């Protein structure tokens, strides 16, 4: 057998047991003891399951330094029997008082493979000797008698293997990876049978990392390739047609067979996703359906659905393959292989309620049953309360969506709720606060969602004039703060001097709109409440601040009211 000299053993011998001493600690009087090497066992079968345990060790006597008081340095040699130490292992141990060199099962197995190209069940017979050199006295070099021993290596066997990918029921989740079964009489052989979906797959050695992995050989689809890092090509095996398959592979020969077993395709799982479900469009939060025991590919689910859309997916790691609504028959499913496979039609749930959903992926039938009974009377809805005024306001049903009711108009300072009748005996929403303004109110009967949007008259208001900055320059205007609760109310708090003041509604344009006083130089002292007018109606009338100080100025742009209050 071909051998080679193996001197640089730092990596392979990382775990050997060996202790050195400093020159001050080392014994220099070695006496006249003969140099003798021994092995802990003459026959050793290496075992992968005991990889980190000691397999055997060398030990040797000190030898003699012949009274020179010089240290002794040792070299251990190991080679195949009959090779006369022409190659193999030469380990320069150096000067030491600890004369033991130990190997665990994995260290020695790796050494046999690296240096002697060992193979499975091949018992190798070795010779070993140790040479002792007295430092500074070459003439006293000693060589121990040769010892012989036998070692039987093992081919490293992978104990576990998992499948991951869109073609597997666990998808690309390592936690849900599909375990393969080892073949008892075939080292590194694995087999699996079951359902595969359309999609990609590859194989991983652990459930905590995507590498190392075994992938598809880019040049031969019947071969595996070992992928050690993310920097290497990530070719996967492709399953085009969902079905029942057998996968058989060997990680030593890198052969793989993927066999379509035919027969009826039975999907192991089915999930609902969509805005009508509690998990929305999140695959992680998809709603799992229950297989029907006596109905192959039949699934059922009962629970609450919202107004919205839904469809069905066969795994939680990918939106495809999926089952959606047949565009020509709302009681039928249609299979979509990927995003390019026809229109993405979904099932519409028109109102929130308790439902039973029953599907069969063989017949493509679907039944969506409302368990809450007859549809409620949603023909009219009313806004009642102080915000609506003395007379309840009838909401308008949307022509395109019968579950949507709207109101677009003025509401007062106050509160309102939505009721099925104008007497307020069947209230269906919580109370909402409004301020006198125009609003757009939208109520969705199915989801019970109520939105109230205030129509803003003017987006911004500024203060300008002698009372603000001593002049009417745009660079010196002060912007008022819009109220968080009433978008048509703006507030200024700060110092005001004596002189004129007005309120621009458009920045930088002297010909634009302003809020102005009823008459020019309308007097303001410590407090004033009154109307404000558009400059297009009243001209350039300004208020006149008679008392300087800290003021709070509040303007309601919808009511066109202004209030000055000195602090």
Coordinates of C-alpha atoms in Angstrom, one line a residue:
X1 CA 0.0 0.0 0.0
X2 CA 1.2 3.4 -0.9
X3 CA 2.5 5.4 2.1
X4 CA 3.9 8.8 2.7
X5 CA 6.0 10.6 5.3
X6 CA 3.6 12.5 7.6
X7 CA 5.4 15.1 9.7
X8 CA 3.0 18.0 10.1
X9 CA 0.4 16.5 12.3
X10 CA -0.8 19.5 14.3
X11 CA -4.4 19.2 13.3
X12 CA -4.7 15.4 13.5
X13 CA -2.9 15.1 16.8
X14 CA -4.7 17.9 18.5
X15 CA -6.1 15.6 21.1
X16 CA -3.1 13.4 21.9
X17 CA -2.1 13.1 25.6
X18 CA 1.3 14.5 26.0
X19 CA 2.9 16.8 28.7
X20 CA 6.2 18.6 28.4
X21 CA 8.4 20.1 31.0
X22 CA 10.6 23.2 31.1
X23 CA 14.3 22.8 31.1
X24 CA 14.5 23.8 34.7
X25 CA 12.0 21.1 35.7
X26 CA 13.4 18.3 33.5
X27 CA 15.4 15.5 35.1
X28 CA 18.8 15.3 33.5
X29 CA 20.2 12.2 35.3
X30 CA 18.6 9.4 33.2
X31 CA 20.7 6.6 34.6
X32 CA 21.5 3.7 32.3
X33 CA 17.9 2.4 31.6
X34 CA 17.4 0.7 28.2
X35 CA 15.1 2.4 25.7
X36 CA 12.0 0.3 25.4
X37 CA 8.7 1.2 23.5
X38 CA 5.4 -0.5 24.3
X39 CA 1.8 -0.2 23.0
X40 CA -1.3 -0.4 25.2
X41 CA -3.0 -2.9 23.0
X42 CA -1.7 -5.1 20.2
X43 CA -5.0 -5.4 18.4
X44 CA -7.4 -2.4 18.1
X45 CA -10.7 -2.1 16.2
X46 CA -11.5 1.6 15.9
X47 CA -15.1 2.6 16.5
X48 CA -16.9 5.7 15.3
X49 CA -19.3 5.5 18.3
X50 CA -16.3 5.9 20.6
X51 CA -14.7 8.6 18.6
X52 CA -13.6 10.8 21.5
X53 CA -12.4 8.0 23.7
X54 CA -8.8 6.7 23.8
X55 CA -8.1 3.9 21.3
X56 CA -4.6 3.1 22.4
X57 CA -1.3 4.8 23.4
X58 CA 2.4 4.5 23.1
X59 CA 4.7 4.6 26.1
X60 CA 8.5 4.3 26.4
X61 CA 11.3 4.3 28.9
X62 CA 13.6 7.2 29.3
X63 CA 16.7 5.6 27.9
X64 CA 20.1 6.8 29.0
X65 CA 22.1 10.0 28.7
X66 CA 25.2 8.1 29.7
X67 CA 26.0 10.4 32.6
X68 CA 26.3 13.5 30.5
X69 CA 23.6 15.4 32.3
X70 CA 22.2 16.4 28.9
X71 CA 18.5 16.2 28.0
X72 CA 17.2 13.5 25.7
X73 CA 15.0 14.3 22.7
X74 CA 12.6 11.7 21.3
X75 CA 11.2 10.9 17.8
X76 CA 8.5 8.3 17.4
X77 CA 8.1 6.5 14.1
X78 CA 5.1 4.4 12.9
X79 CA 4.7 2.7 9.5
X80 CA 3.2 -0.4 7.9
X81 CA 5.0 -3.6 8.8
X82 CA 7.8 -4.5 6.3
X83 CA 8.1 -0.9 5.0
X84 CA 11.2 -0.3 7.2
X85 CA 10.0 3.1 8.2
X86 CA 10.5 4.5 4.8
X87 CA 7.3 6.6 5.1
X88 CA 4.4 6.8 7.5
X89 CA 4.4 8.9 10.7
X90 CA 7.5 10.5 12.1
X91 CA 6.6 12.5 15.2
X92 CA 9.3 14.8 16.7
X93 CA 8.3 14.8 20.3
X94 CA 11.4 16.7 21.7
X95 CA 12.8 16.6 25.2
X96 CA 10.2 15.6 27.8
X97 CA 9.8 13.5 31.0
X98 CA 6.2 12.6 30.0
X99 CA 6.7 9.7 27.6
X100 CA 3.2 8.8 26.6
X101 CA 1.5 9.5 23.2
X102 CA -2.3 8.7 23.1
X103 CA -4.8 8.7 20.3
X104 CA -8.6 8.6 20.5
X105 CA -10.6 6.6 17.9
X106 CA -11.3 9.5 15.6
X107 CA -7.8 10.9 15.7
X108 CA -6.3 7.5 14.7
X109 CA -8.9 6.8 12.1
X110 CA -8.3 10.2 10.5
X111 CA -4.5 9.5 10.6
X112 CA -4.9 6.1 8.9
X113 CA -7.1 7.6 6.1
X114 CA -4.8 10.5 5.6
X115 CA -1.4 8.8 5.7
X116 CA -2.1 5.2 4.6
X117 CA -5.4 5.6 2.6
X118 CA -7.1 3.0 4.7
X119 CA -10.5 1.6 3.8
X120 CA -13.4 -0.2 5.6
X121 CA -12.7 -3.5 7.3
X122 CA -9.1 -3.6 6.2
X123 CA -6.9 -4.6 9.2
X124 CA -3.5 -3.1 8.9
X125 CA -0.4 -4.4 10.7
X126 CA 2.0 -1.7 11.9
X127 CA 5.5 -1.4 13.4
X128 CA 6.7 1.4 15.7
X129 CA 9.9 2.5 17.3
X130 CA 11.3 5.4 19.2
X131 CA 14.7 7.1 18.8
X132 CA 16.3 8.9 21.8
X133 CA 19.0 11.5 20.9
X134 CA 21.2 12.8 23.7
X135 CA 21.5 16.5 23.0
X136 CA 25.1 17.5 22.1
X137 CA 26.2 13.8 22.0
X138 CA 25.2 12.2 18.7
X139 CA 27.3 9.2 19.5
X140 CA 24.9 8.2 22.3
X141 CA 21.7 8.0 20.1
X142 CA 19.5 5.0 21.0
X143 CA 16.8 3.2 19.0
X144 CA 14.2 1.1 20.8
X145 CA 13.3 -2.5 19.7
X146 CA 10.4 -2.4 17.1
X147 CA 6.9 -3.2 18.4
X148 CA 4.1 -4.5 16.2
X149 CA 0.3 -4.0 16.5
X150 CA -2.8 -4.2 14.3
X151 CA -5.4 -1.5 13.7
X152 CA -8.8 -1.9 11.9
X153 CA -10.2 1.5 10.8
X154 CA -13.8 2.4 10.1
X155 CA -15.3 4.5 7.2
X156 CA -16.9 7.5 8.9
X157 CA -20.6 6.9 8.8
X158 CA -23.2 9.7 8.8
X159 CA -25.7 8.9 11.6
X160 CA -28.5 11.3 10.5
X161 CA -29.8 13.0 7.4
X162 CA -32.8 15.3 6.8
X163 CA -34.6 16.6 3.7
X164 CA -35.6 20.2 3.5
X165 CA -37.1 22.3 0.7
X166 CA -40.3 23.5 -0.9
X167 CA -41.0 19.9 -2.1
X168 CA -41.1 18.6 1.5
X169 CA -44.0 19.0 3.9
X170 CA -41.7 20.8 6.3
X171 CA -40.6 23.3 3.7
X172 CA -37.4 25.2 4.3
X173 CA -37.7 25.1 8.1
X174 CA -34.8 23.3 9.7
X175 CA -37.1 22.6 12.7
X176 CA -39.6 20.8 10.5
X177 CA -37.0 19.0 8.3
X178 CA -38.0 15.5 7.1
X179 CA -35.8 12.8 8.7
X180 CA -34.5 10.0 6.4
X181 CA -34.0 6.4 7.5
X182 CA -30.5 4.8 7.5
X183 CA -30.1 1.6 5.6
X184 CA -28.8 -1.0 8.1
X185 CA -26.5 -3.0 5.9
X186 CA -25.3 -0.1 3.7
X187 CA -23.0 2.4 5.4
X188 CA -24.0 6.0 4.7
X189 CA -27.1 4.7 2.8
X190 CA -30.5 6.4 3.5
X191 CA -34.0 5.9 2.2
X192 CA -37.4 7.6 2.5
X193 CA -40.8 7.1 1.1
X194 CA -43.8 9.5 1.2
X195 CA -45.5 12.5 -0.3
X196 CA -43.5 15.2 -2.1
X197 CA -45.0 18.5 -3.4
X198 CA -43.8 20.4 -6.4
X199 CA -40.7 22.3 -5.5
X200 CA -37.0 22.0 -4.6
X201 CA -35.2 19.9 -2.0
X202 CA -31.7 19.1 -0.7
X203 CA -30.3 17.3 2.3
X204 CA -28.7 18.5 5.6
X205 CA -26.7 16.7 8.2
X206 CA -28.1 18.7 11.2
X207 CA -31.2 20.6 12.1
X208 CA -29.3 23.6 13.4
X209 CA -27.6 24.7 10.1
X210 CA -28.1 24.7 6.4
X211 CA -24.5 23.8 5.9
X212 CA -22.9 21.3 5.4
X213 CA -25.4 19.9 3.0
X214 CA -25.7 17.4 0.1
X215 CA -27.0 19.0 -3.1
X216 CA -27.6 18.1 -6.7
X217 CA -24.4 17.7 -8.8
X218 CA -24.7 20.4 -11.5
X219 CA -23.3 17.9 -14.1
X220 CA -25.2 14.7 -13.2
X221 CA -28.8 14.8 -11.7
X222 CA -28.3 11.3 -10.4
X223 CA -25.3 12.4 -8.2
X224 CA -25.0 14.3 -5.0
X225 CA -22.3 16.9 -4.2
X226 CA -21.1 17.9 -0.8
X227 CA -21.6 21.6 0.0
X228 CA -19.4 22.8 2.9
X229 CA -20.2 26.5 3.0
X230 CA -22.6 29.2 1.7
X231 CA -20.0 30.3 -0.8
X232 CA -20.4 27.1 -2.8
X233 CA -23.1 26.5 -5.5
X234 CA -26.5 25.6 -4.0
X235 CA -28.0 23.4 -6.7
X236 CA -31.2 21.6 -5.6
X237 CA -33.3 18.6 -6.8
X238 CA -36.5 19.7 -8.5
X239 CA -39.8 17.8 -8.0
X240 CA -42.1 18.9 -10.9
X241 CA -45.2 16.8 -10.1
X242 CA -46.6 16.3 -6.6
X243 CA -46.9 12.6 -5.7
X244 CA -45.7 9.6 -3.8
X245 CA -41.9 9.1 -4.0
X246 CA -39.0 7.0 -2.8
X247 CA -35.7 8.6 -2.3
X248 CA -32.6 6.4 -1.9
X249 CA -29.1 7.7 -1.6
X250 CA -25.6 6.9 -0.4
X251 CA -23.4 9.7 1.0
X252 CA -20.2 7.7 0.3
X253 CA -20.8 6.9 -3.4
X254 CA -22.9 10.1 -3.8
X255 CA -25.5 8.2 -5.8
X256 CA -29.2 9.2 -5.5
X257 CA -32.4 7.7 -6.9
X258 CA -35.7 9.6 -6.9
X259 CA -38.5 7.3 -7.9
X260 CA -42.1 8.3 -8.6
X261 CA -44.2 5.5 -7.0
X262 CA -47.4 6.5 -8.6
X263 CA -50.7 5.9 -6.9
X264 CA -53.1 8.4 -5.4
X265 CA -51.5 11.6 -4.2
X266 CA -52.4 12.2 -0.6
X267 CA -51.6 15.6 0.8
X268 CA -50.6 15.3 4.5
X269 CA -51.5 18.9 5.4
X270 CA -53.6 21.9 4.2
X271 CA -53.7 25.5 5.5
X272 CA -56.0 28.5 4.9
X273 CA -54.4 31.9 4.4
X274 CA -55.9 35.3 3.6
X275 CA -57.5 38.4 5.1
X276 CA -60.6 36.5 6.1
X277 CA -58.5 34.3 8.5
X278 CA -57.1 35.2 11.9
X279 CA -53.5 34.7 10.6
X280 CA -54.0 37.0 7.5
X281 CA -51.5 36.4 4.7
X282 CA -48.8 35.2 7.1
X283 CA -47.6 31.6 6.3
X284 CA -46.3 31.2 9.8
X285 CA -49.8 32.0 11.2
X286 CA -51.7 30.1 8.6
X287 CA -54.9 28.3 9.7
X288 CA -54.4 24.5 9.7
X289 CA -57.2 22.3 8.5
X290 CA -58.0 18.8 9.8
X291 CA -57.8 15.7 7.5
X292 CA -61.0 13.8 7.1
X293 CA -60.2 10.2 8.2
X294 CA -62.3 8.3 5.7
X295 CA -62.0 10.7 2.8
X296 CA -58.6 10.8 1.0
X297 CA -57.5 14.4 0.5
X298 CA -60.5 15.7 2.3
X299 CA -60.0 18.5 4.9
X300 CA -62.4 20.4 7.2
X301 CA -62.2 23.3 9.5
X302 CA -64.7 25.2 11.7
X303 CA -64.2 28.6 13.3
X304 CA -64.5 32.4 13.0
X305 CA -63.8 34.1 9.6
X306 CA -63.7 37.8 8.9
X307 CA -64.9 39.7 5.9
X308 CA -62.1 39.2 3.3
X309 CA -60.4 36.7 1.0
X310 CA -58.9 33.3 1.5
X311 CA -57.2 30.4 -0.4
X312 CA -55.4 27.2 0.5
X313 CA -51.7 26.3 0.7
X314 CA -50.0 22.9 1.1
X315 CA -47.0 24.0 3.2
X316 CA -46.1 26.8 5.5
X317 CA -42.8 27.7 3.8
X318 CA -44.1 28.7 0.4
X319 CA -47.3 30.2 -1.1
X320 CA -47.2 27.6 -3.9
X321 CA -48.5 25.1 -4.8
X322 CA -51.9 26.4 -3.8
X323 CA -55.6 25.9 -4.3
X324 CA -57.8 28.9 -5.1
X325 CA -61.2 29.6 -6.5
X326 CA -62.2 28.3 -9.9
X327 CA -63.1 31.4 -11.9
X328 CA -66.0 29.7 -13.6
X329 CA -67.5 27.9 -10.5
X330 CA -67.4 29.4 -7.0
X331 CA -68.0 25.9 -5.5
X332 CA -64.8 24.4 -7.1
X333 CA -61.1 24.7 -6.4
X334 CA -58.4 25.2 -8.9
X335 CA -54.7 24.1 -8.5
X336 CA -52.0 26.6 -9.0
X337 CA -48.4 25.3 -9.5
X338 CA -46.8 28.7 -9.1
X339 CA -47.4 32.4 -9.4
X340 CA -47.5 32.2 -13.2
X341 CA -50.0 29.4 -13.3
X342 CA -53.3 31.2 -14.2
X343 CA -55.2 33.9 -12.2
X344 CA -54.9 34.1 -8.4
X345 CA -58.6 33.9 -7.7
X346 CA -59.6 33.7 -4.0
X347 CA -62.8 32.9 -2.1
X348 CA -64.6 35.9 -0.7
X349 CA -66.1 36.0 2.8
X350 CA -68.8 38.7 2.7
X351 CA -69.4 39.0 6.5
X352 CA -67.6 37.9 9.7
X353 CA -69.3 34.9 11.3
X354 CA -68.7 31.3 12.3
X355 CA -68.1 29.0 9.3
X356 CA -67.4 25.4 8.3
X357 CA -65.0 25.0 5.4
X358 CA -64.8 21.6 3.8
X359 CA -62.7 20.8 0.7
X360 CA -61.6 17.7 -1.3
X361 CA -58.4 18.1 -3.2
X362 CA -59.2 15.1 -5.4
X363 CA -62.7 16.2 -6.6
X364 CA -61.8 19.9 -6.1
X365 CA -65.1 20.5 -4.3
X366 CA -65.5 23.1 -1.6
X367 CA -68.3 24.0 0.8
X368 CA -68.2 27.2 2.9
X369 CA -71.1 27.1 5.3
X370 CA -72.2 29.9 7.6
X371 CA -72.9 28.3 10.9
X372 CA -74.6 31.4 12.4
X373 CA -77.8 30.8 10.4
X374 CA -79.7 33.3 8.3
X375 CA -78.2 36.5 7.2
X376 CA -79.1 39.4 9.5
X377 CA -81.1 42.4 8.3
X378 CA -78.5 44.9 7.3
X379 CA -80.7 47.0 5.1
X380 CA -80.1 50.2 7.0
X381 CA -77.9 51.8 9.6
X382 CA -78.2 55.1 11.5
X383 CA -75.9 57.6 13.2
X384 CA -77.3 58.6 16.6
X385 CA -76.1 61.0 19.3
X386 CA -75.3 64.6 19.9
X387 CA -72.8 64.7 17.0
X388 CA -75.7 63.8 14.7
X389 CA -77.9 66.5 16.0
X390 CA -81.5 66.2 17.0
X391 CA -82.4 63.9 14.1
X392 CA -80.5 60.6 13.5
X393 CA -78.6 60.5 10.3
X394 CA -79.3 57.6 7.8
X395 CA -76.1 56.1 6.3
X396 CA -75.9 55.2 2.6
X397 CA -75.3 51.6 1.4
X398 CA -72.5 51.2 -1.1
X399 CA -73.8 49.9 -4.4
X400 CA -70.7 47.8 -5.1
X401 CA -70.4 46.4 -1.6
X402 CA -73.7 45.8 0.3
X403 CA -71.8 45.5 3.6
X404 CA -70.4 49.0 3.4
X405 CA -72.3 52.0 4.7
X406 CA -71.1 55.6 4.5
X407 CA -71.9 59.2 5.5
X408 CA -70.2 62.3 4.0
X409 CA -71.3 65.5 5.7
X410 CA -71.3 67.8 8.7
X411 CA -71.2 66.5 12.3
X412 CA -71.5 68.6 15.5
X413 CA -69.4 68.9 18.6
X414 CA -70.4 65.7 20.5
X415 CA -70.5 61.9 20.1
X416 CA -72.3 59.3 18.0
X417 CA -72.8 55.6 17.6
X418 CA -74.0 53.3 14.8
X419 CA -77.4 51.7 15.3
X420 CA -79.6 49.3 13.2
X421 CA -82.6 51.6 13.9
X422 CA -83.0 55.3 14.4
X423 CA -84.4 54.8 17.9
X424 CA -81.0 53.5 19.0
X425 CA -82.3 50.2 20.4
X426 CA -79.8 48.1 18.4
X427 CA -76.5 49.9 18.7
X428 CA -73.6 48.0 17.1
X429 CA -70.5 50.3 17.7
X430 CA -68.7 52.1 20.4
X431 CA -69.1 55.9 20.9
X432 CA -67.0 58.2 18.7
X433 CA -66.1 61.8 19.5
X434 CA -66.4 64.6 16.8
X435 CA -66.0 68.3 16.5
X436 CA -68.1 70.5 14.3
X437 CA -66.7 69.8 10.9
X438 CA -67.4 67.8 7.8
X439 CA -66.6 64.1 8.1
X440 CA -66.5 60.9 6.0
X441 CA -67.8 58.0 8.2
X442 CA -67.5 54.4 6.9
X443 CA -69.0 51.3 8.6
X444 CA -68.3 47.8 7.5
X445 CA -71.1 45.4 8.6
X446 CA -69.0 42.2 8.1
X447 CA -65.9 43.3 10.0
X448 CA -67.7 45.8 12.3
X449 CA -65.0 48.3 11.5
X450 CA -65.9 52.0 11.9
X451 CA -63.7 54.7 10.5
X452 CA -64.2 58.4 11.1
X453 CA -62.2 60.8 8.9
X454 CA -62.4 64.6 9.5
X455 CA -62.3 66.7 6.4
X456 CA -59.6 69.3 6.9
X457 CA -60.5 72.8 5.6
X458 CA -56.9 74.3 5.8
X459 CA -53.8 72.2 6.3
X460 CA -51.8 75.0 8.0
X461 CA -52.2 78.5 9.6
X462 CA -49.6 81.1 10.4
X463 CA -49.6 84.4 12.4
X464 CA -48.0 87.5 10.9
X465 CA -47.8 91.2 11.7
X466 CA -46.4 93.9 14.0
X467 CA -47.6 92.1 17.1
X468 CA -45.7 89.0 16.0
X469 CA -42.4 90.3 14.8
X470 CA -42.7 94.0 14.2
X471 CA -43.3 93.6 10.5
X472 CA -45.2 91.7 7.9
X473 CA -42.2 89.8 6.4
X474 CA -42.8 86.1 5.5
X475 CA -39.5 85.1 7.1
X476 CA -40.8 86.2 10.5
X477 CA -44.2 84.5 10.5
X478 CA -45.1 82.0 13.3
X479 CA -46.8 78.7 12.4
X480 CA -49.8 77.6 14.6
X481 CA -50.0 74.1 15.9
X482 CA -52.7 71.8 14.6
X483 CA -54.8 70.0 17.3
X484 CA -54.4 66.2 17.5
X485 CA -58.1 65.7 18.2
X486 CA -59.7 68.4 16.1
X487 CA -57.8 68.8 12.8
X488 CA -59.6 72.1 12.1
X489 CA -58.3 73.7 15.3
X490 CA -55.0 75.6 15.4
X491 CA -53.2 77.1 18.4
X492 CA -50.5 79.7 18.9
X493 CA -49.0 80.2 22.4
X494 CA -46.3 82.8 22.9
X495 CA -45.4 86.5 23.1
X496 CA -47.3 89.1 21.2
X497 CA -46.5 92.8 21.2
X498 CA -48.7 95.8 20.4
X499 CA -49.8 96.4 16.8
X500 CA -51.6 94.7 13.9
X501 CA -52.0 90.9 13.4
X502 CA -53.6 88.6 10.8
X503 CA -53.4 84.9 9.9
X504 CA -52.1 83.6 6.4
X505 CA -53.6 80.4 5.1
X506 CA -51.1 80.2 2.2
X507 CA -47.4 80.7 2.8
X508 CA -45.4 83.2 0.8
X509 CA -48.3 84.8 -1.1
X510 CA -49.5 88.3 -0.1
X511 CA -52.3 87.9 -2.6
X512 CA -53.4 84.5 -1.1
X513 CA -56.0 83.8 1.5
X514 CA -55.8 85.1 5.1
X515 CA -58.1 84.9 8.1
X516 CA -58.9 88.6 8.9
X517 CA -61.0 90.7 11.3
X518 CA -64.6 91.9 10.7
X519 CA -63.2 95.5 10.5
X520 CA -59.7 96.9 10.2
X521 CA -57.8 97.4 13.5
X522 CA -60.4 95.4 15.5
X523 CA -59.2 96.0 19.0
X524 CA -58.0 93.1 21.2
X525 CA -57.1 93.6 24.8
X526 CA -56.6 90.8 27.3
X527 CA -59.3 88.5 25.9
X528 CA -61.3 88.4 22.7
X529 CA -63.7 85.9 21.1
X530 CA -65.3 86.5 17.7
X531 CA -65.5 85.5 14.1
X532 CA -62.8 85.5 11.6
X533 CA -63.3 86.0 7.9
X534 CA -61.6 85.2 4.7
X535 CA -59.7 88.1 3.1
X536 CA -61.5 87.4 -0.1
X537 CA -64.7 88.5 1.6
X538 CA -63.5 91.2 4.0
X539 CA -60.3 92.5 2.5
X540 CA -57.1 93.2 4.5
X541 CA -58.7 93.9 7.9
X542 CA -56.4 93.2 10.8
X543 CA -56.8 92.8 14.5
X544 CA -55.0 95.3 16.7
X545 CA -53.2 94.1 19.9
X546 CA -53.4 96.8 22.5
X547 CA -51.7 95.0 25.4
X548 CA -48.4 93.2 24.9
X549 CA -47.9 89.9 26.7
X550 CA -48.1 86.1 26.5
X551 CA -51.2 85.0 24.7
X552 CA -52.9 81.8 23.6
X553 CA -54.6 82.2 20.2
X554 CA -57.1 79.5 19.1
X555 CA -58.6 79.4 15.6
X556 CA -61.3 77.0 14.4
X557 CA -61.0 77.0 10.6
X558 CA -64.3 75.2 10.1
X559 CA -66.4 77.4 12.4
X560 CA -64.3 80.4 11.5
X561 CA -63.9 81.4 15.1
X562 CA -61.0 83.0 16.9
X563 CA -60.2 83.4 20.6
X564 CA -57.4 85.5 22.1
X565 CA -56.5 84.8 25.8
X566 CA -53.8 86.6 27.7
X567 CA -52.0 84.4 30.3

